[in-house]
Short mmCIF file of C-alpha atoms and ligand atoms in Angstrom, two decimals:
data_model
loop_
_atom_site.label_atom_id
_atom_site.label_comp_id
_atom_site.label_asym_id
_atom_site.label_seq_id
_atom_site.Cartn_x
_atom_site.Cartn_y
_atom_site.Cartn_z
CA UNK A 9 26.97 14.25 10.93
CA UNK A 10 23.79 12.17 11.34
CA UNK A 11 25.11 9.67 8.82
CA UNK A 12 28.29 9.44 10.85
CA UNK A 13 26.38 8.73 14.08
CA UNK A 14 24.12 6.29 12.25
CA UNK A 15 27.18 4.38 11.09
CA UNK A 16 28.39 3.87 14.63
CA UNK A 17 25.03 3.56 16.35
CA UNK A 18 24.29 -0.13 15.65
CA UNK A 19 27.73 -1.10 17.02
CA UNK A 20 27.21 0.92 20.17
CA UNK A 21 23.71 -0.41 20.72
CA UNK A 22 24.71 -4.02 20.08
CA UNK A 23 26.83 -3.87 23.20
CA UNK A 24 24.16 -2.15 25.28
CA UNK A 25 21.73 -4.54 26.95
CA UNK A 26 19.20 -1.70 27.20
CA UNK A 27 17.61 -2.07 23.79
CA UNK A 28 16.46 -5.11 21.83
CA UNK A 29 17.93 -5.92 18.44
CA UNK A 30 17.11 -3.57 15.55
CA UNK A 31 15.23 -5.88 13.21
CA UNK A 32 13.11 -3.61 11.03
CA UNK A 33 13.66 -0.79 8.56
CA UNK A 34 12.38 1.80 11.04
CA UNK A 35 14.26 0.57 14.15
CA UNK A 36 17.53 2.48 13.68
CA UNK A 37 15.66 5.71 12.90
CA UNK A 38 13.55 5.40 16.07
CA UNK A 39 16.58 4.61 18.24
CA UNK A 40 18.57 7.52 16.85
CA UNK A 41 15.74 9.94 17.55
CA UNK A 42 15.27 8.58 21.08
CA UNK A 43 19.00 8.75 21.74
CA UNK A 44 19.22 12.31 20.39
CA UNK A 45 16.30 13.48 22.53
CA UNK A 46 17.79 11.84 25.62
CA UNK A 47 21.21 13.40 24.96
CA UNK A 48 19.82 16.89 24.31
CA UNK A 49 17.59 16.71 27.40
CA UNK A 50 20.49 15.49 29.51
CA UNK A 51 22.91 18.18 28.29
CA UNK A 52 20.45 21.09 28.54
CA UNK A 53 19.17 19.84 31.92
CA UNK A 54 22.73 19.68 33.23
CA UNK A 55 23.47 23.22 31.99
CA UNK A 56 20.34 24.64 33.66
CA UNK A 57 21.06 22.94 36.99
CA UNK A 58 24.76 23.94 36.90
CA UNK A 59 23.98 27.60 36.10
CA UNK A 60 21.27 27.73 38.80
CA UNK A 61 23.67 26.30 41.37
CA UNK A 62 26.48 28.66 40.33
CA UNK A 63 24.27 31.78 40.48
CA UNK A 64 22.76 30.63 43.76
CA UNK A 65 26.17 30.46 45.35
CA UNK A 66 27.78 33.40 43.56
CA UNK A 67 24.97 35.88 44.27
CA UNK A 68 23.79 34.59 47.64
CA UNK A 69 22.87 37.02 50.44
CA UNK A 70 26.02 37.52 52.48
CA UNK A 71 24.67 39.49 55.49
CA UNK A 72 21.21 39.90 57.01
CA UNK A 73 20.50 43.48 55.86
CA UNK A 74 21.83 43.07 52.28
CA UNK A 75 19.33 44.12 49.57
CA UNK A 76 19.32 43.10 45.92
CA UNK A 77 21.10 45.17 43.26
CA UNK A 78 19.48 47.02 40.40
CA UNK A 79 18.03 44.79 37.64
CA UNK A 80 19.54 45.42 34.25
CA UNK A 81 18.53 44.16 30.83
CA UNK A 82 20.80 42.40 28.40
CA UNK A 83 18.64 42.01 25.27
CA UNK A 84 21.29 40.11 23.32
CA UNK A 85 21.61 37.47 26.04
CA UNK A 86 17.84 37.18 26.39
CA UNK A 87 17.25 36.82 22.66
CA UNK A 88 20.00 34.23 22.24
CA UNK A 89 18.80 32.25 25.26
CA UNK A 90 15.33 32.06 23.72
CA UNK A 91 16.46 31.50 20.15
CA UNK A 92 18.72 28.52 20.82
CA UNK A 93 16.05 26.40 22.60
CA UNK A 94 13.48 27.49 20.01
CA UNK A 95 15.61 26.41 17.06
CA UNK A 96 16.56 23.18 18.84
CA UNK A 97 12.92 22.36 19.61
CA UNK A 98 11.82 23.07 16.04
CA UNK A 99 14.62 20.90 14.66
CA UNK A 100 13.59 18.03 16.93
CA UNK A 101 9.96 18.58 16.00
CA UNK A 102 10.70 18.36 12.27
CA UNK A 103 12.89 15.30 12.79
CA UNK A 104 10.27 13.61 15.00
CA UNK A 105 7.55 14.34 12.46
CA UNK A 106 9.62 12.77 9.71
CA UNK A 107 10.08 9.54 11.72
CA UNK A 108 6.40 9.54 12.68
CA UNK A 109 5.29 9.94 9.07
CA UNK A 110 7.69 7.15 7.99
CA UNK A 111 6.12 4.90 10.63
CA UNK A 112 2.53 5.76 9.76
CA UNK A 113 2.59 6.01 5.97
CA UNK A 114 1.91 2.49 4.74
CA UNK A 115 3.73 1.65 1.49
CA UNK A 116 1.24 0.94 -1.31
CA UNK A 117 2.86 -2.44 -2.05
CA UNK A 118 2.51 -3.66 1.56
CA UNK A 119 1.00 -7.14 1.98
CA UNK A 120 -2.04 -7.08 4.24
CA UNK A 121 -2.27 -9.35 7.29
CA UNK A 122 -4.96 -9.29 9.93
CA UNK A 123 -4.70 -9.58 13.72
CA UNK A 124 -7.44 -10.07 16.29
CA UNK A 125 -6.68 -9.37 19.92
CA UNK A 126 -8.67 -11.37 22.42
CA UNK A 127 -8.35 -12.12 26.15
CA UNK A 128 -5.65 -13.45 26.11
CA UNK A 129 -4.26 -14.33 22.74
CA UNK A 130 -3.34 -12.94 19.35
CA UNK A 131 -4.97 -14.47 16.31
CA UNK A 132 -3.14 -13.79 13.07
CA UNK A 133 -4.54 -14.30 9.61
CA UNK A 134 -2.35 -14.52 6.52
CA UNK A 135 -3.55 -13.20 3.16
CA UNK A 136 -4.27 -16.78 1.98
CA UNK A 137 -6.46 -17.47 5.04
CA UNK A 138 -3.84 -19.35 7.05
CA UNK A 139 -4.24 -18.70 10.76
CA UNK A 140 -1.79 -18.69 13.60
CA UNK A 141 -2.28 -18.14 17.31
CA UNK A 142 0.40 -16.26 19.24
CA UNK A 143 2.79 -16.99 16.38
CA UNK A 144 3.34 -14.61 13.55
CA UNK A 145 5.39 -15.93 10.67
CA UNK A 146 6.43 -13.37 8.07
CA UNK A 147 8.81 -13.07 5.14
CA UNK A 148 11.92 -10.88 5.43
CA UNK A 149 12.34 -7.66 3.39
CA UNK A 150 8.62 -7.39 2.70
CA UNK A 151 6.52 -4.43 3.78
CA UNK A 152 3.68 -5.81 5.89
CA UNK A 153 0.49 -3.97 6.71
CA UNK A 154 -1.29 -5.22 9.78
CA UNK A 155 -4.95 -4.34 10.24
CA UNK A 156 -6.09 -5.07 13.77
CA UNK A 157 -9.17 -5.17 15.91
CA UNK A 158 -10.15 -6.55 19.30
CA UNK A 159 -12.97 -8.90 20.21
CA UNK A 160 -13.23 -7.62 23.78
CA UNK A 161 -11.11 -4.96 25.50
CA UNK A 162 -8.25 -2.71 24.44
CA UNK A 163 -4.99 -4.52 23.72
CA UNK A 164 -1.79 -3.24 22.18
CA UNK A 165 0.32 -5.02 19.58
CA UNK A 166 4.00 -4.56 20.35
CA UNK A 167 7.09 -5.97 18.62
CA UNK A 168 10.03 -4.35 20.44
CA UNK A 169 12.67 -5.48 17.93
CA UNK A 170 10.72 -3.75 15.14
CA UNK A 171 10.07 -0.63 17.31
CA UNK A 172 6.37 -0.72 16.48
CA UNK A 173 3.43 -0.61 18.87
CA UNK A 174 -0.21 0.11 18.19
CA UNK A 175 -3.32 -0.04 20.35
CA UNK A 176 -5.93 -2.57 19.25
CA UNK A 177 -9.47 -1.43 19.96
CA UNK A 178 -12.82 -3.19 20.03
CA UNK A 179 -15.24 -1.91 17.38
CA UNK A 180 -12.73 -0.32 15.07
CA UNK A 181 -9.68 -0.99 12.95
CA UNK A 182 -6.19 0.25 13.63
CA UNK A 183 -3.24 -0.36 11.36
CA UNK A 184 0.53 -0.53 11.52
CA UNK A 185 3.23 -1.48 9.09
CA UNK A 186 6.77 -2.76 9.26
CA UNK A 187 9.42 -4.43 7.18
CA UNK A 188 11.61 -7.01 8.91
CA UNK A 189 15.28 -6.84 8.00
CA UNK A 190 16.65 -9.70 10.12
CA UNK A 191 15.89 -13.41 10.10
CA UNK A 192 15.07 -15.02 13.43
CA UNK A 193 12.58 -15.02 16.25
CA UNK A 194 11.41 -11.93 18.11
CA UNK A 195 9.11 -11.22 21.02
CA UNK A 196 5.51 -10.21 20.51
CA UNK A 197 3.75 -8.58 23.46
CA UNK A 198 0.45 -7.12 24.50
CA UNK A 199 1.38 -3.68 25.80
CA UNK A 200 -1.94 -2.57 27.25
CA UNK A 201 -3.18 -3.97 30.56
CA UNK A 202 -6.16 -6.12 29.58
CA UNK A 203 -6.99 -8.35 32.52
CA UNK A 204 -5.57 -11.02 34.77
CA UNK A 205 -3.53 -12.81 32.09
CA UNK A 206 -2.27 -9.71 30.29
CA UNK A 207 1.31 -10.67 31.08
CA UNK A 208 0.91 -13.99 29.27
CA UNK A 209 -0.59 -12.40 26.16
CA UNK A 210 2.27 -12.58 23.74
CA UNK A 211 4.09 -14.80 21.38
CA UNK A 212 6.80 -15.06 18.79
CA UNK A 213 7.35 -13.31 15.50
CA UNK A 214 9.32 -15.58 13.18
CA UNK A 215 11.02 -13.93 10.22
CA UNK A 216 11.79 -16.35 7.38
CA UNK A 217 13.53 -15.90 4.06
CA UNK A 218 11.19 -15.54 1.07
CA UNK A 219 11.74 -19.20 0.07
CA UNK A 220 11.24 -20.55 3.61
CA UNK A 221 8.09 -18.49 3.95
CA UNK A 222 6.70 -20.02 0.74
CA UNK A 223 7.56 -23.49 2.11
CA UNK A 224 5.82 -22.59 5.35
CA UNK A 225 2.68 -21.54 3.47
CA UNK A 226 2.75 -24.73 1.41
CA UNK A 227 3.19 -26.98 4.46
CA UNK A 228 0.47 -25.43 6.55
CA UNK A 229 -2.80 -25.84 4.72
CA UNK A 230 -5.23 -23.10 5.69
CA UNK A 231 -8.18 -24.49 7.66
CA UNK A 232 -10.39 -22.06 5.83
CA UNK A 233 -10.37 -20.24 2.54
CA UNK A 234 -8.93 -16.81 2.00
CA UNK A 235 -10.73 -13.85 3.57
CA UNK A 236 -11.97 -12.87 0.09
CA UNK A 237 -13.58 -16.25 -0.62
CA UNK A 238 -15.08 -16.31 2.88
CA UNK A 239 -16.48 -12.85 2.28
CA UNK A 240 -17.93 -13.86 -1.07
CA UNK A 241 -19.86 -16.70 0.59
CA UNK A 242 -21.09 -14.45 3.39
CA UNK A 243 -22.19 -11.82 0.88
CA UNK A 244 -24.64 -14.38 -0.50
CA UNK A 245 -25.57 -16.23 2.71
CA UNK A 246 -26.32 -13.00 4.59
CA UNK A 247 -28.36 -11.88 1.56
CA UNK A 248 -26.30 -8.70 1.05
CA UNK A 249 -26.57 -9.48 -2.64
CA UNK A 250 -30.35 -8.95 -2.69
CA UNK A 251 -29.93 -5.20 -2.27
CA UNK A 252 -26.33 -4.56 -3.35
CA UNK A 253 -26.44 -5.66 -6.95
CA UNK A 254 -24.45 -5.00 -10.11
CA UNK A 255 -25.91 -1.52 -10.51
CA UNK A 256 -27.34 0.98 -8.05
CA UNK A 257 -31.01 0.34 -7.42
CA UNK A 258 -33.73 1.72 -5.16
CA UNK A 259 -32.84 -0.55 -2.25
CA UNK A 260 -29.10 -0.07 -2.16
CA UNK A 261 -26.03 1.20 -3.97
CA UNK A 262 -23.84 -1.13 -5.99
CA UNK A 263 -20.60 -1.91 -4.20
CA UNK A 264 -18.66 -2.34 -7.42
CA UNK A 265 -15.59 -0.10 -7.42
CA UNK A 266 -16.80 1.63 -4.27
CA UNK A 267 -13.61 1.03 -2.27
CA UNK A 268 -11.37 4.08 -2.17
CA UNK A 269 -14.01 6.29 -3.79
CA UNK A 270 -15.55 9.37 -2.24
CA UNK A 271 -19.32 9.01 -1.74
CA UNK A 272 -22.00 11.55 -0.81
CA UNK A 273 -23.80 11.09 2.47
CA UNK A 274 -27.37 11.97 3.38
CA UNK A 275 -25.99 14.42 5.96
CA UNK A 276 -24.59 16.51 3.09
CA UNK A 277 -20.97 15.61 3.77
CA UNK A 278 -18.94 12.98 2.00
CA UNK A 279 -16.66 10.15 3.02
CA UNK A 280 -13.90 8.16 1.35
CA UNK A 281 -14.80 4.46 1.49
CA UNK A 282 -12.14 2.60 3.48
CA UNK A 283 -12.04 -0.50 5.70
CA UNK A 284 -13.39 1.39 8.69
CA UNK A 285 -16.32 2.87 6.74
CA UNK A 286 -17.29 -0.52 5.29
CA UNK A 287 -17.09 -2.16 8.71
CA UNK A 288 -19.18 0.57 10.31
CA UNK A 289 -21.78 0.40 7.56
CA UNK A 290 -22.28 -3.31 8.22
CA UNK A 291 -22.66 -3.09 12.01
CA UNK A 292 -24.31 0.33 12.09
CA UNK A 293 -25.77 1.11 8.65
CA UNK A 294 -27.45 4.33 9.75
CA UNK A 295 -24.29 5.96 11.06
CA UNK A 296 -23.28 7.32 7.66
CA UNK A 297 -26.17 6.88 5.21
CA UNK A 298 -25.46 7.27 1.50
CA UNK A 299 -27.49 10.14 0.09
CA UNK A 300 -30.49 9.09 -2.01
CA UNK A 301 -31.18 5.85 -0.12
CA UNK A 302 -33.73 4.90 2.50
CA UNK A 303 -32.43 3.44 5.79
CA UNK A 304 -33.57 -0.08 4.88
CA UNK A 305 -30.48 -2.04 5.81
CA UNK A 306 -30.67 -3.94 9.12
CA UNK A 307 -27.69 -3.96 11.45
CA UNK A 308 -25.50 -7.04 11.45
CA UNK A 309 -24.04 -6.27 14.84
CA UNK A 310 -23.79 -9.44 16.92
CA UNK A 311 -24.61 -11.61 13.90
CA UNK A 312 -21.14 -11.57 12.39
CA UNK A 313 -17.82 -12.00 14.17
CA UNK A 314 -14.93 -9.60 13.67
CA UNK A 315 -13.37 -12.28 11.51
CA UNK A 316 -16.44 -12.44 9.27
CA UNK A 317 -16.58 -8.65 9.13
CA UNK A 318 -13.00 -8.64 7.93
CA UNK A 319 -13.89 -11.29 5.32
CA UNK A 320 -16.76 -9.15 4.04
CA UNK A 321 -14.60 -6.03 3.90
CA UNK A 322 -11.84 -7.96 2.10
CA UNK A 323 -14.35 -9.20 -0.46
CA UNK A 324 -15.95 -5.80 -1.06
CA UNK A 325 -12.46 -4.36 -1.60
CA UNK A 326 -11.95 -6.73 -4.53
CA UNK A 327 -15.15 -5.67 -6.31
CA UNK A 328 -14.00 -3.74 -9.33
CA UNK A 329 -15.04 -4.11 -12.94
CA UNK A 330 -13.38 -7.49 -13.36
CA UNK A 331 -15.13 -9.40 -10.56
CA UNK A 332 -18.79 -10.07 -10.30
CA UNK A 333 -20.99 -9.34 -7.32
CA UNK A 334 -23.33 -12.29 -7.70
CA UNK A 335 -21.91 -15.61 -8.81
CA UNK A 336 -24.89 -16.36 -11.07
CA UNK A 337 -24.61 -13.28 -13.27
CA UNK A 338 -21.70 -14.82 -15.11
CA UNK A 339 -22.96 -15.65 -18.58
CA UNK A 340 -25.73 -13.12 -19.03
CA UNK A 341 -24.07 -11.69 -22.16
CA UNK A 342 -24.02 -15.10 -23.85
CA UNK A 343 -27.69 -15.64 -22.98
CA UNK A 344 -28.78 -12.35 -24.50
CA UNK A 345 -26.80 -13.10 -27.64
CA UNK A 346 -28.51 -16.50 -27.95
CA UNK A 347 -31.98 -15.11 -27.40
CA UNK A 348 -31.34 -12.39 -29.98
CA UNK A 349 -30.43 -15.05 -32.58
CA UNK A 350 -33.51 -17.03 -31.59
CA UNK A 351 -35.69 -13.96 -32.02
CA UNK A 352 -34.35 -13.16 -35.46
CA UNK A 353 -34.80 -16.76 -36.54
CA UNK A 354 -38.40 -16.79 -35.37
CA UNK A 355 -39.02 -13.41 -36.99
CA UNK A 356 -37.62 -14.70 -40.27
CA UNK A 357 -39.83 -17.81 -40.01
CU1 LIG B 237 -4.09 -7.92 25.79
CU2 LIG B 237 -2.81 -6.90 27.52
#
């Protein structure tokens, strides 16, 4: 039944000027749910009003001294009239939850982009460091994860054709994901009133084929390096590396492989290290102290921009056992081998 409706839905909606084009994997699902809710509400609302009108007229008081009849119970009618709305509501709830989970669960292979909201513009950063303002160029048929934050007030990132909208808040990260299915240009809006030029805060999402997107990336040379390389430089220039070294030490824990891991906190609870935790630990290190460490780390609030924070987080995320924390630790194994040879030579002599 649903498949049948789904088959016809795009054709119906194409001819309705009410909704924008369905240009993402989630769009048809969202429209179908909205349409179903509207239809069910309309039908049940009509029934209730019609029955109320009918009873009002049919059982009206016909003369001034008329009194009401005896109330009787009809358990079967009462049970059925409760059961039908209950089952309908639960069905809609389950369906709505499914669509919600589909919208919120980010596919593991999604490519991560970054967006900064600011009065009154959107700044987009591609994974290679390329930046756009009020333009968002993406490849088709690719799951895209967008991590967002605001540099001032609350904004909301809204692409109607993709049926996705997410508030963008100062001081924290929010995420959304989508996969564009149609080539072309689509509106991008700010959907949260954010000041006098809120209505101008928008732009264009351009969906290109995979090849065109590669050409686009090749043509536009990024004015800065990738977030990861920017973060690597900051990690040294801000002297993070003095305390966060290869191995845990008295001053600070090693950040190698920390992303995605559960760590113990001084408060006795634990936390899974994600973007938000890393960001918070840089601007407010005492908020969630790792257990076993002294609160030595100074806050970097006000010293780093949201963009630099994102660079640092991006870099820390890459620290596993194949990358090195400090650039100058590279050839320590060779050195020790050499000195060992030198020692044995001198001992022999
Ligand atoms: Cu930003 Cu409205």
